[in-house]
Amino acid sequence: MSLEAFLLSASALFAVGLYGALSQQSIVMLMMGLELMVNGIVVAGAAFWFHVSPTEPDGQVVVLVAITVMALEMAMGFAVVTALFRARDVDVTDDAGDLRG
């Protein structure tokens, strides 16, 4: 696969995530949109790393660390959303305004 195909896939992921993050009011759908945007960035970074130095494993390690951090972030986010829903029966961003610091 060429670099252009990877970058096109990454930009499509980012665009779908941006649309999802801007158009949804559900907290879970907003988090999924943000996750798609980060996945697009990770795909673009991995593609650049593969085409710049394909023999070095540095890029693969960074991608694995980024995916692990994203999984932890989503688990914590879903835990907060689940706790918020159980405590106040709130699942949209407008009703969760009191979470500000």
PDB file of C-alpha atoms in Angstrom:
ATOM      1  CA  MET A   1       0.000   0.000   0.000  1.00  0.00           C
ATOM      2  CA  SER A   2       1.324   3.415  -0.871  1.00  0.00           C
ATOM      3  CA  LEU A   3       1.805   6.344   1.491  1.00  0.00           C
ATOM      4  CA  GLU A   4      -0.983   8.236  -0.241  1.00  0.00           C
ATOM      5  CA  ALA A   5      -3.464   5.405   0.401  1.00  0.00           C
ATOM      6  CA  PHE A   6      -2.540   5.353   4.109  1.00  0.00           C
ATOM      7  CA  LEU A   7      -2.875   9.121   4.361  1.00  0.00           C
ATOM      8  CA  LEU A   8      -6.212   9.023   2.549  1.00  0.00           C
ATOM      9  CA  SER A   9      -7.453   6.374   5.006  1.00  0.00           C
ATOM     10  CA  ALA A  10      -6.153   8.413   7.940  1.00  0.00           C
ATOM     11  CA  SER A  11      -7.826  11.586   6.713  1.00  0.00           C
ATOM     12  CA  ALA A  12     -11.108   9.690   6.175  1.00  0.00           C
ATOM     13  CA  LEU A  13     -10.943   8.360   9.752  1.00  0.00           C
ATOM     14  CA  PHE A  14     -10.197  11.829  11.070  1.00  0.00           C
ATOM     15  CA  ALA A  15     -13.030  13.405   9.064  1.00  0.00           C
ATOM     16  CA  VAL A  16     -15.586  10.817  10.225  1.00  0.00           C
ATOM     17  CA  GLY A  17     -14.423  11.295  13.814  1.00  0.00           C
ATOM     18  CA  LEU A  18     -14.633  15.070  13.529  1.00  0.00           C
ATOM     19  CA  TYR A  19     -18.157  14.840  12.157  1.00  0.00           C
ATOM     20  CA  GLY A  20     -19.111  12.455  14.953  1.00  0.00           C
ATOM     21  CA  ALA A  21     -17.598  14.654  17.651  1.00  0.00           C
ATOM     22  CA  LEU A  22     -19.244  17.825  16.379  1.00  0.00           C
ATOM     23  CA  SER A  23     -22.676  16.450  15.535  1.00  0.00           C
ATOM     24  CA  GLN A  24     -23.470  14.202  18.501  1.00  0.00           C
ATOM     25  CA  GLN A  25     -24.707  15.239  21.935  1.00  0.00           C
ATOM     26  CA  SER A  26     -24.397  11.822  23.541  1.00  0.00           C
ATOM     27  CA  ILE A  27     -21.255  11.603  25.647  1.00  0.00           C
ATOM     28  CA  VAL A  28     -20.455   8.091  24.418  1.00  0.00           C
ATOM     29  CA  MET A  29     -20.797   9.078  20.753  1.00  0.00           C
ATOM     30  CA  LEU A  30     -18.646  12.163  21.384  1.00  0.00           C
ATOM     31  CA  MET A  31     -15.952   9.952  22.910  1.00  0.00           C
ATOM     32  CA  MET A  32     -16.145   7.571  19.954  1.00  0.00           C
ATOM     33  CA  GLY A  33     -15.708  10.487  17.545  1.00  0.00           C
ATOM     34  CA  LEU A  34     -12.653  11.690  19.438  1.00  0.00           C
ATOM     35  CA  GLU A  35     -11.261   8.159  19.384  1.00  0.00           C
ATOM     36  CA  LEU A  36     -11.685   7.948  15.607  1.00  0.00           C
ATOM     37  CA  MET A  37      -9.837  11.241  15.231  1.00  0.00           C
ATOM     38  CA  VAL A  38      -6.927   9.969  17.325  1.00  0.00           C
ATOM     39  CA  ASN A  39      -6.911   6.713  15.334  1.00  0.00           C
ATOM     40  CA  GLY A  40      -6.577   8.711  12.122  1.00  0.00           C
ATOM     41  CA  ILE A  41      -3.566  10.520  13.565  1.00  0.00           C
ATOM     42  CA  VAL A  42      -2.000   7.218  14.670  1.00  0.00           C
ATOM     43  CA  VAL A  43      -2.503   5.691  11.204  1.00  0.00           C
ATOM     44  CA  ALA A  44      -0.884   8.725   9.553  1.00  0.00           C
ATOM     45  CA  GLY A  45       2.027   8.627  11.988  1.00  0.00           C
ATOM     46  CA  ALA A  46       2.559   4.902  11.451  1.00  0.00           C
ATOM     47  CA  ALA A  47       2.467   5.366   7.674  1.00  0.00           C
ATOM     48  CA  PHE A  48       5.060   8.129   7.791  1.00  0.00           C
ATOM     49  CA  TRP A  49       7.227   6.082  10.118  1.00  0.00           C
ATOM     50  CA  PHE A  50       7.007   3.042   7.828  1.00  0.00           C
ATOM     51  CA  HIS A  51       8.003   5.028   4.754  1.00  0.00           C
ATOM     52  CA  VAL A  52      10.791   6.961   6.464  1.00  0.00           C
ATOM     53  CA  SER A  53      12.532   4.049   8.204  1.00  0.00           C
ATOM     54  CA  PRO A  54      10.870   0.681   7.547  1.00  0.00           C
ATOM     55  CA  THR A  55      13.630  -1.367   9.217  1.00  0.00           C
ATOM     56  CA  GLU A  56      13.517   0.424  12.593  1.00  0.00           C
ATOM     57  CA  PRO A  57      10.974  -0.823  15.171  1.00  0.00           C
ATOM     58  CA  ASP A  58      10.635   2.589  16.844  1.00  0.00           C
ATOM     59  CA  GLY A  59       7.441   3.484  14.993  1.00  0.00           C
ATOM     60  CA  GLN A  60       5.764   0.207  15.880  1.00  0.00           C
ATOM     61  CA  VAL A  61       6.550   0.722  19.559  1.00  0.00           C
ATOM     62  CA  VAL A  62       5.135   4.255  19.511  1.00  0.00           C
ATOM     63  CA  VAL A  63       1.957   3.009  17.798  1.00  0.00           C
ATOM     64  CA  LEU A  64       1.533   0.233  20.369  1.00  0.00           C
ATOM     65  CA  VAL A  65       2.016   2.688  23.241  1.00  0.00           C
ATOM     66  CA  ALA A  66      -0.465   5.128  21.664  1.00  0.00           C
ATOM     67  CA  ILE A  67      -3.081   2.388  21.191  1.00  0.00           C
ATOM     68  CA  THR A  68      -2.581   1.213  24.794  1.00  0.00           C
ATOM     69  CA  VAL A  69      -2.984   4.757  26.134  1.00  0.00           C
ATOM     70  CA  MET A  70      -6.117   5.219  23.991  1.00  0.00           C
ATOM     71  CA  ALA A  71      -7.619   1.990  25.374  1.00  0.00           C
ATOM     72  CA  LEU A  72      -6.952   3.150  28.945  1.00  0.00           C
ATOM     73  CA  GLU A  73      -8.423   6.557  28.178  1.00  0.00           C
ATOM     74  CA  MET A  74     -11.586   5.044  26.744  1.00  0.00           C
ATOM     75  CA  ALA A  75     -11.975   2.654  29.678  1.00  0.00           C
ATOM     76  CA  MET A  76     -11.711   5.552  32.136  1.00  0.00           C
ATOM     77  CA  GLY A  77     -14.066   7.678  30.051  1.00  0.00           C
ATOM     78  CA  PHE A  78     -16.686   4.940  29.861  1.00  0.00           C
ATOM     79  CA  ALA A  79     -16.367   4.382  33.615  1.00  0.00           C
ATOM     80  CA  VAL A  80     -17.032   8.086  34.250  1.00  0.00           C
ATOM     81  CA  VAL A  81     -19.993   8.088  31.846  1.00  0.00           C
ATOM     82  CA  THR A  82     -21.430   4.947  33.439  1.00  0.00           C
ATOM     83  CA  ALA A  83     -21.079   6.427  36.929  1.00  0.00           C
ATOM     84  CA  LEU A  84     -22.658   9.691  35.761  1.00  0.00           C
ATOM     85  CA  PHE A  85     -25.545   7.840  34.132  1.00  0.00           C
ATOM     86  CA  ARG A  86     -26.167   5.711  37.208  1.00  0.00           C
ATOM     87  CA  ALA A  87     -26.017   8.674  39.602  1.00  0.00           C
ATOM     88  CA  ARG A  88     -28.006  11.261  37.640  1.00  0.00           C
ATOM     89  CA  ASP A  89     -29.504   9.478  34.618  1.00  0.00           C
ATOM     90  CA  VAL A  90     -27.588  11.845  32.321  1.00  0.00           C
ATOM     91  CA  ASP A  91     -26.145  10.783  28.968  1.00  0.00           C
ATOM     92  CA  VAL A  92     -25.965  14.000  26.924  1.00  0.00           C
ATOM     93  CA  THR A  93     -23.383  16.745  27.134  1.00  0.00           C
ATOM     94  CA  ASP A  94     -25.803  19.592  27.899  1.00  0.00           C
ATOM     95  CA  ASP A  95     -27.038  17.915  31.075  1.00  0.00           C
ATOM     96  CA  ALA A  96     -23.518  17.081  32.261  1.00  0.00           C
ATOM     97  CA  GLY A  97     -22.440  20.720  32.533  1.00  0.00           C
ATOM     98  CA  ASP A  98     -21.860  20.540  36.271  1.00  0.00           C
ATOM     99  CA  LEU A  99     -18.713  18.432  35.748  1.00  0.00           C
ATOM    100  CA  ARG A 100     -16.676  21.587  35.185  1.00  0.00           C
ATOM    101  CA  GLY A 101     -13.902  22.147  37.700  1.00  0.00           C
TER     102      GLY A 101
END
